[in-house]
Coordinates of N, CA and C in Angstrom, one line a residue:
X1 N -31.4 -58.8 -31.3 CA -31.0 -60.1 -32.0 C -32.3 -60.8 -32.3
X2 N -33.2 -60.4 -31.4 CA -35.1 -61.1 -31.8 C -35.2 -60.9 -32.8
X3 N -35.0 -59.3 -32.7 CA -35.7 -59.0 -34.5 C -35.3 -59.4 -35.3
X4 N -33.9 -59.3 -35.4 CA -33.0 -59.6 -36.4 C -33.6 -61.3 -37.1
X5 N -33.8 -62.1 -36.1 CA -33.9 -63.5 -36.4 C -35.6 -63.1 -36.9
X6 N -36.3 -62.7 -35.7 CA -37.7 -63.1 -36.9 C -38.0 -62.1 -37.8
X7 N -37.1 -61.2 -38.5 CA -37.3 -60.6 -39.6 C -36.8 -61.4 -40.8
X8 N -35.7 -62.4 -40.6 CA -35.0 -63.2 -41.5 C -36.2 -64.6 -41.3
X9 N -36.5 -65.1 -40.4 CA -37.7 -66.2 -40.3 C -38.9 -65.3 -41.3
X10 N -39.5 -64.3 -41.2 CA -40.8 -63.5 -42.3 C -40.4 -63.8 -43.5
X11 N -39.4 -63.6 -43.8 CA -38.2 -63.2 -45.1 C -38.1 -64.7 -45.7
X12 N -37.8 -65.5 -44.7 CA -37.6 -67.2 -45.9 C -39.0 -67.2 -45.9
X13 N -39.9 -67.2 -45.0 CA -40.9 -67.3 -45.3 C -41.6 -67.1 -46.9
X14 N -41.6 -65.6 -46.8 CA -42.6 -65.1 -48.2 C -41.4 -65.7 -49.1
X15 N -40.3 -65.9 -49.3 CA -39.4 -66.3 -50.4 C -39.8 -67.4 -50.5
X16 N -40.2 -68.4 -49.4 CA -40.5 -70.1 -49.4 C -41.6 -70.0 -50.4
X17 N -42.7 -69.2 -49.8 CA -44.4 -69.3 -50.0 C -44.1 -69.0 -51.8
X18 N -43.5 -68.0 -51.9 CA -43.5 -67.7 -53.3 C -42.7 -68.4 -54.4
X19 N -41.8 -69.4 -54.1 CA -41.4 -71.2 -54.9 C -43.2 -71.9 -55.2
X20 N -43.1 -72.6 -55.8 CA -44.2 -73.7 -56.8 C -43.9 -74.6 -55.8
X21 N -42.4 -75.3 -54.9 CA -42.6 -76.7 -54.3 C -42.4 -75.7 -53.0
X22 N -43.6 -75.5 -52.5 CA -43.4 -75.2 -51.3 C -42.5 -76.3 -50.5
X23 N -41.4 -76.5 -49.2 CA -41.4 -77.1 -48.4 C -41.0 -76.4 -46.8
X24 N -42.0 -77.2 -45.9 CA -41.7 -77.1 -44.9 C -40.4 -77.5 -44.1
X25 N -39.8 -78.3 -44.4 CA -38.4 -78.7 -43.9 C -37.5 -77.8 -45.0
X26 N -38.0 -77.4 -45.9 CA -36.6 -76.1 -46.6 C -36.8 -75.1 -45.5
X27 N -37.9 -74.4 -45.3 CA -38.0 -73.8 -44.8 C -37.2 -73.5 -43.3
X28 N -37.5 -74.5 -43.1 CA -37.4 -74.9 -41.2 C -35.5 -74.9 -41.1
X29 N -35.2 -75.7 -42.6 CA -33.3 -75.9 -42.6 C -32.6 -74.2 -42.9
X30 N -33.5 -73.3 -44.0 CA -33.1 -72.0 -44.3 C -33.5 -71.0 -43.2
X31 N -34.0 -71.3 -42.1 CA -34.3 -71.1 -40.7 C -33.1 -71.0 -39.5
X32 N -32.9 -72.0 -39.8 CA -31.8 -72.9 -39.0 C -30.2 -72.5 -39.8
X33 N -29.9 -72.6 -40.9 CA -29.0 -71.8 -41.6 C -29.0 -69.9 -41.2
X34 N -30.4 -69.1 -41.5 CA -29.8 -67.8 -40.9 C -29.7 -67.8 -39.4
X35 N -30.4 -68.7 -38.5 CA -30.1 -68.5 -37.6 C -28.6 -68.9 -36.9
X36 N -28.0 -69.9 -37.7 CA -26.2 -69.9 -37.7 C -25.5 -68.7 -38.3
X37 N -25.8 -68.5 -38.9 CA -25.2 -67.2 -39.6 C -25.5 -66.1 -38.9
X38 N -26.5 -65.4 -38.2 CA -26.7 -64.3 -37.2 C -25.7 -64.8 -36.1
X39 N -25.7 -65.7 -35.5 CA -25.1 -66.5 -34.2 C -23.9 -66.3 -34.7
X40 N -23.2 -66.7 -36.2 CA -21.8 -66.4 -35.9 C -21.1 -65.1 -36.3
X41 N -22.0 -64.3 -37.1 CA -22.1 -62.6 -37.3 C -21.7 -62.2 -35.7
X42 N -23.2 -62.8 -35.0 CA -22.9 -61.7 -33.8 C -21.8 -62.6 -32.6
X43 N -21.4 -63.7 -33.0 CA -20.3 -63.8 -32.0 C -18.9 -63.3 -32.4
X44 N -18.7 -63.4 -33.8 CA -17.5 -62.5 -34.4 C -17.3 -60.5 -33.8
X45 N -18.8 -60.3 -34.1 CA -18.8 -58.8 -33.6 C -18.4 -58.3 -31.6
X46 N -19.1 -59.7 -31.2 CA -18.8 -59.8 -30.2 C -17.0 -59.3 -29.7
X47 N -16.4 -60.6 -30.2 CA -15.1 -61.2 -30.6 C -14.4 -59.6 -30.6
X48 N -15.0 -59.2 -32.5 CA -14.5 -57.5 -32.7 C -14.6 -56.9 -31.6
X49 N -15.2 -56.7 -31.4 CA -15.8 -55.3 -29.7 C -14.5 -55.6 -28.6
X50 N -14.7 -56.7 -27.9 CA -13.7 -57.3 -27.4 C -12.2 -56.9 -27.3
X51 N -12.0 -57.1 -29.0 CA -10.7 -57.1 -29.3 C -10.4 -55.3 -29.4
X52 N -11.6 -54.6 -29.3 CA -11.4 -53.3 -29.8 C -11.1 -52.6 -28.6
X53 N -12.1 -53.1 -27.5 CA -11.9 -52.7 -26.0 C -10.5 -52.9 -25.4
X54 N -10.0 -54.2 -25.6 CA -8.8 -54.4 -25.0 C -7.6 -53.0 -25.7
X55 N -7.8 -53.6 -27.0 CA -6.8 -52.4 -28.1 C -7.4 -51.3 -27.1
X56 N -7.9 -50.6 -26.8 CA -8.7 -48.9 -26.3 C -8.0 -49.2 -25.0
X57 N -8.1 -50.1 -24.4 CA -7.6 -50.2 -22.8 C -6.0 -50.1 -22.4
X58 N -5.4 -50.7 -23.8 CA -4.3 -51.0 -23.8 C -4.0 -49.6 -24.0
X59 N -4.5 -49.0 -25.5 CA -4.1 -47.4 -25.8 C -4.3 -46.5 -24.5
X60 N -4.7 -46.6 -23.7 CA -5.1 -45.9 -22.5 C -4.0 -45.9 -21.9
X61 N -4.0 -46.9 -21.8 CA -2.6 -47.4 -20.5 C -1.3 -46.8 -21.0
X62 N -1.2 -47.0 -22.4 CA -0.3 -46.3 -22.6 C 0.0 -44.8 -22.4
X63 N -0.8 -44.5 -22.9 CA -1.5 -43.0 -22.9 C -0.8 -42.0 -21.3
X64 N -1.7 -43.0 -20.6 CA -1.6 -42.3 -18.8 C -0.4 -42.4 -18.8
X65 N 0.5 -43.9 -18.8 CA 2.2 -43.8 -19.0 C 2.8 -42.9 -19.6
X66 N 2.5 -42.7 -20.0 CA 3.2 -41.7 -21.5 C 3.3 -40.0 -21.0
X67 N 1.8 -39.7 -20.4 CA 1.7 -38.9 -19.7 C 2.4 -38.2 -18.5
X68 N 2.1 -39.6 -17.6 CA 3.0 -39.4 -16.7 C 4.3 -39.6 -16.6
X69 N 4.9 -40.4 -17.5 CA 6.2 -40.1 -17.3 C 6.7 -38.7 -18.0
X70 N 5.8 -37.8 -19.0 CA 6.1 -36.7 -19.2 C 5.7 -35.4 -18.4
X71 N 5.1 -35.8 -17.2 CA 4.9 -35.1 -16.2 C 5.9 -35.1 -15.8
X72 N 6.3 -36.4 -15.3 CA 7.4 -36.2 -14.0 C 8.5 -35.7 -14.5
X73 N 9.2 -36.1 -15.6 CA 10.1 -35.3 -16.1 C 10.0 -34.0 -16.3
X74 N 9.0 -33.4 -16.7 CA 8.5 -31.8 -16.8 C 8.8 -31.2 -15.7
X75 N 7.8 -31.9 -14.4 CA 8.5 -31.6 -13.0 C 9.9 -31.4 -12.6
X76 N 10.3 -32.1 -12.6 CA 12.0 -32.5 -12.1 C 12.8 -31.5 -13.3
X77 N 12.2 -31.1 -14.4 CA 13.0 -30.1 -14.9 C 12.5 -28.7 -14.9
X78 N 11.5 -28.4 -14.1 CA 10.9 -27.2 -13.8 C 11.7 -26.9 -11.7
X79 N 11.8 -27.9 -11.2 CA 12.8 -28.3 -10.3 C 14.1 -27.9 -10.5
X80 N 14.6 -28.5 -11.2 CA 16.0 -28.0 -11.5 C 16.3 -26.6 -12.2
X81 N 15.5 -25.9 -12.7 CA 15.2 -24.8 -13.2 C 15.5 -23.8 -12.0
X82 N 14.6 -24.3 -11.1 CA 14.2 -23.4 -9.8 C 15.4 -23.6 -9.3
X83 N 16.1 -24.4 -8.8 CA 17.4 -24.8 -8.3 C 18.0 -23.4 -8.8
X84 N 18.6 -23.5 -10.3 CA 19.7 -23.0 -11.0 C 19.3 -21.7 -10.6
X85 N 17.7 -21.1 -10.9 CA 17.4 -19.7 -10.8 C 17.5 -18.9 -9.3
X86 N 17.3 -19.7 -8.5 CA 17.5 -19.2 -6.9 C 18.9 -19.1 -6.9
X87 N 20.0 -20.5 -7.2 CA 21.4 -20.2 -7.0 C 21.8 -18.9 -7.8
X88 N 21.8 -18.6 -8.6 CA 21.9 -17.2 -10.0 C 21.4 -16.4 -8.9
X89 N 20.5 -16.4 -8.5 CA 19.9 -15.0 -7.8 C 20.3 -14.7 -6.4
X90 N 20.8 -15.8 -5.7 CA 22.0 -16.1 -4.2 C 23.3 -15.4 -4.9
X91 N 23.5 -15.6 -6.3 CA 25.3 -15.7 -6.3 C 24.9 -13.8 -6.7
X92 N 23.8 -13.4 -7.7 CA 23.9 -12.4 -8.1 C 24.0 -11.3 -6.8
X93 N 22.4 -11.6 -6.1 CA 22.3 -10.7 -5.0 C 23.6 -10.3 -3.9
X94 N 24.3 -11.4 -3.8 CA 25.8 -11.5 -3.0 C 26.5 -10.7 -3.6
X95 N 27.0 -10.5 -5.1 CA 27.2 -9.8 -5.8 C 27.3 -8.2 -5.9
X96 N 25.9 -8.0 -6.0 CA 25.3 -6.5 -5.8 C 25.2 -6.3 -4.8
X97 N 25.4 -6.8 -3.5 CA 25.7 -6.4 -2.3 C 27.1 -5.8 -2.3
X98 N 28.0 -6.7 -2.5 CA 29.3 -6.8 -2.0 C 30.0 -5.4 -2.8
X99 N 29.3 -4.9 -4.3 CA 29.7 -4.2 -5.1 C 29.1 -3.2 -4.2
X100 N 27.9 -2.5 -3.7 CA 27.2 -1.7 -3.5 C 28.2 -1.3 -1.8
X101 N 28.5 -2.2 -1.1 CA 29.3 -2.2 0.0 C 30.4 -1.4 -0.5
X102 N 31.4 -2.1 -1.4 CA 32.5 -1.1 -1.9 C 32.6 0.3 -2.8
X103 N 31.6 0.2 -3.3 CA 31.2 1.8 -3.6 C 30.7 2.4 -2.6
X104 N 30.1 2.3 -1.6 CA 29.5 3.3 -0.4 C 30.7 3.7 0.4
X105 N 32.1 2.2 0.3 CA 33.2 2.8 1.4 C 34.3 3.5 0.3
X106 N 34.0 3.8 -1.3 CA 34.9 4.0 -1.9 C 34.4 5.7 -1.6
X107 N 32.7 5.6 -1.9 CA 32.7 6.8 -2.0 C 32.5 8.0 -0.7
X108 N 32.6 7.0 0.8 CA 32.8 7.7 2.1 C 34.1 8.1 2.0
X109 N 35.3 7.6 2.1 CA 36.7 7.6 1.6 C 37.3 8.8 0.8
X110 N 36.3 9.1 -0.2 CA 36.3 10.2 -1.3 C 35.9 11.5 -0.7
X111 N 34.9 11.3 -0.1 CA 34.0 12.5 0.9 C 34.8 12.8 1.7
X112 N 35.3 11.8 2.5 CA 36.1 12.4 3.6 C 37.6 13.0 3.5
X113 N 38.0 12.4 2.0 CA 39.4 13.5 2.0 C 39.1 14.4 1.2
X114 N 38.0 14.5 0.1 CA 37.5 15.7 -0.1 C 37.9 16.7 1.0
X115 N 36.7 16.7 2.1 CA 36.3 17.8 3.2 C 37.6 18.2 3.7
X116 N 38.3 17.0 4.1 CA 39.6 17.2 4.9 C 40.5 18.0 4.0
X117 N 40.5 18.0 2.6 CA 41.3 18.7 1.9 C 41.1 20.2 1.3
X118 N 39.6 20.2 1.6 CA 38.8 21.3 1.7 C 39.0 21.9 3.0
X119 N 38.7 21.8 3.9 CA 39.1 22.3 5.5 C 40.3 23.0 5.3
X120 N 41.7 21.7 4.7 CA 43.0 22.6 5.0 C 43.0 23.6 3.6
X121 N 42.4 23.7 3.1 CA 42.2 24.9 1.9 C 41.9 26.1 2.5
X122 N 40.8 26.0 3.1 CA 40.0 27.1 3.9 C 40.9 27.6 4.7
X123 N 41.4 26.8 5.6 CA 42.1 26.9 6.6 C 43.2 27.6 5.9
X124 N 44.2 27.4 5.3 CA 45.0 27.8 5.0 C 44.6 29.2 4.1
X125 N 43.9 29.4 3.5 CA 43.6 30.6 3.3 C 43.2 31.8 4.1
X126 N 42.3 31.5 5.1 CA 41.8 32.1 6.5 C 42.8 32.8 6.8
X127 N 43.7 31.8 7.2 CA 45.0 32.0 7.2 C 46.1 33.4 6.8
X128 N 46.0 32.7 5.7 CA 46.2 33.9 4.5 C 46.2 35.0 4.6
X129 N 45.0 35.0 4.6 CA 43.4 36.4 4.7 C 43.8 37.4 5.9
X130 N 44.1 36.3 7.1 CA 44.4 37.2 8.4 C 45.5 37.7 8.2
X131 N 46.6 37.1 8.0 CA 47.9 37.5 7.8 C 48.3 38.9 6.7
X132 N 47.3 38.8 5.7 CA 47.4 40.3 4.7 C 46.3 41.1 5.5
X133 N 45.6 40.6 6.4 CA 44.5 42.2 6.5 C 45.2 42.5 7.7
X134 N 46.1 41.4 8.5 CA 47.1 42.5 9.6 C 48.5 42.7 9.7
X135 N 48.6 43.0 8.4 CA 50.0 42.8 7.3 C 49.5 44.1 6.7
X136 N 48.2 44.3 6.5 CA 47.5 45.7 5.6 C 47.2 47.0 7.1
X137 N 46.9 46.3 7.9 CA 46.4 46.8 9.6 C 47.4 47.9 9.8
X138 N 49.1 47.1 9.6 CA 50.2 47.5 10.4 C 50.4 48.1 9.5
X139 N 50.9 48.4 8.0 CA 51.1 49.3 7.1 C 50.5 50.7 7.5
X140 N 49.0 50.0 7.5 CA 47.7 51.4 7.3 C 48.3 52.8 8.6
X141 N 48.3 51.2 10.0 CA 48.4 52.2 11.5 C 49.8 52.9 11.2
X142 N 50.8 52.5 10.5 CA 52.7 53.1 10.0 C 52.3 54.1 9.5
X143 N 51.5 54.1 8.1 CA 51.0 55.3 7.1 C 50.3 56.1 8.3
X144 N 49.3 55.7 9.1 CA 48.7 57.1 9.5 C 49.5 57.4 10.5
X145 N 50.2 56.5 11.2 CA 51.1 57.4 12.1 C 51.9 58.3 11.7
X146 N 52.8 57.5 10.3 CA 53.7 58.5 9.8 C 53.2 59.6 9.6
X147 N 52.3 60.0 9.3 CA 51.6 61.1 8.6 C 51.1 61.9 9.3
X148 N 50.7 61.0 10.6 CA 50.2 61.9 11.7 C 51.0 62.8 12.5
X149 N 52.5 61.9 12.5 CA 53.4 62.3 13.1 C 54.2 64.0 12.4
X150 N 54.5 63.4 10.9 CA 54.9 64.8 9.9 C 53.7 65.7 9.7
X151 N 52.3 65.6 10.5 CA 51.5 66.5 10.0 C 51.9 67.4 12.0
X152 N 51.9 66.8 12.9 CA 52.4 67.5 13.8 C 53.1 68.0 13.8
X153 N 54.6 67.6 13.8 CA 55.8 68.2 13.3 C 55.2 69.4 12.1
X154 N 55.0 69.6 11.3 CA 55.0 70.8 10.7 C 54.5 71.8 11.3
X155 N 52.6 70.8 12.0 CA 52.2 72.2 12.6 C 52.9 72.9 13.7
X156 N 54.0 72.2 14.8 CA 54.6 72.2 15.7 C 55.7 73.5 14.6
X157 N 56.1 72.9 13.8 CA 56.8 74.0 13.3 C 56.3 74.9 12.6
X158 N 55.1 75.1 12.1 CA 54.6 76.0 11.7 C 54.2 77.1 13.0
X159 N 53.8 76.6 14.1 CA 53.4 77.4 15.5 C 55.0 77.6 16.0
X160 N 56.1 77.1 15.8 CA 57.1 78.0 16.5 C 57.8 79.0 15.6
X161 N 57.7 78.8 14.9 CA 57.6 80.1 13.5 C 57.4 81.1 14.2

């Protein structure tokens, strides 16, 4: 603000010196004039600055508000997100349990009359099996007896010949 003033004090100066009526009191009043006029430049700028700070302070304020209430909401819906996603995954996993439970007893259930129906298959064939090979046994022992018997008898009759 020094400079500012005695660069405008040099300035009336050589403008004063360089007039035909030189005067000391113009000078001293065109002195006194820039020096009001710097003084209310720089209390206006002041004033501006001031008024720009508050504006910046205020924008601020709003700003952080603005912010933060878009946090908290972001929060609280990243919250309820997590809520929904764990419940979904409690109701799902209960789900694929309870499913996986009734296929394991659908398909024990299956297995076991499978086998049991397999068993009486077997079984009843075994069965079967035994009944024709001593069904074939008693035939075979009839045949060779018969045979054994008419092959005696002949020889019997062929030796009393």
């Amino acid at each position: 603000m020094k400079k500012v003033i005695i660069t405008s004090v040099a300035m009336a100066s050589l403008l004063t010196l360089g007039q035909a009526d030189f005067s000391i009191s113009d000078m001293l009043k065109d002195m006194k004039d820039a020096a009001l006029t710097f003084s209310s430049d720089a209390k206006d700028t002041v004033s501006t600055i001031k008024d720009g700070m508050v504006e910046v302070s205020k924008s601020a304020e709003r700003t952080t508000t603005n912010v933060s209430n878009n946090t908290k909401d972001a929060t609280i819906k990243i919250s309820d997100d997590m809520k929904t996603m764990e419940a979904n995954t409690s109701s799902h996993a209960k789900t694929v349990a309870t499913d996986i439970s009734s296929d394991t007893k659908n398909s024990l259930k299956t297995t076991t009359t499978d086998l049991k129906d397999s068993a009486v298959v077997a079984s009843t064939d075994m069965k079967d099996s035994a009944s024709q090979v001593s069904s074939d046994i008693k035939d075979t022992v009839k045949s060779v007896s018969s045979d054994t018997t008419t092959s005696v008898k002949t020889i019997s009759d062929a030796a009393n010949d």
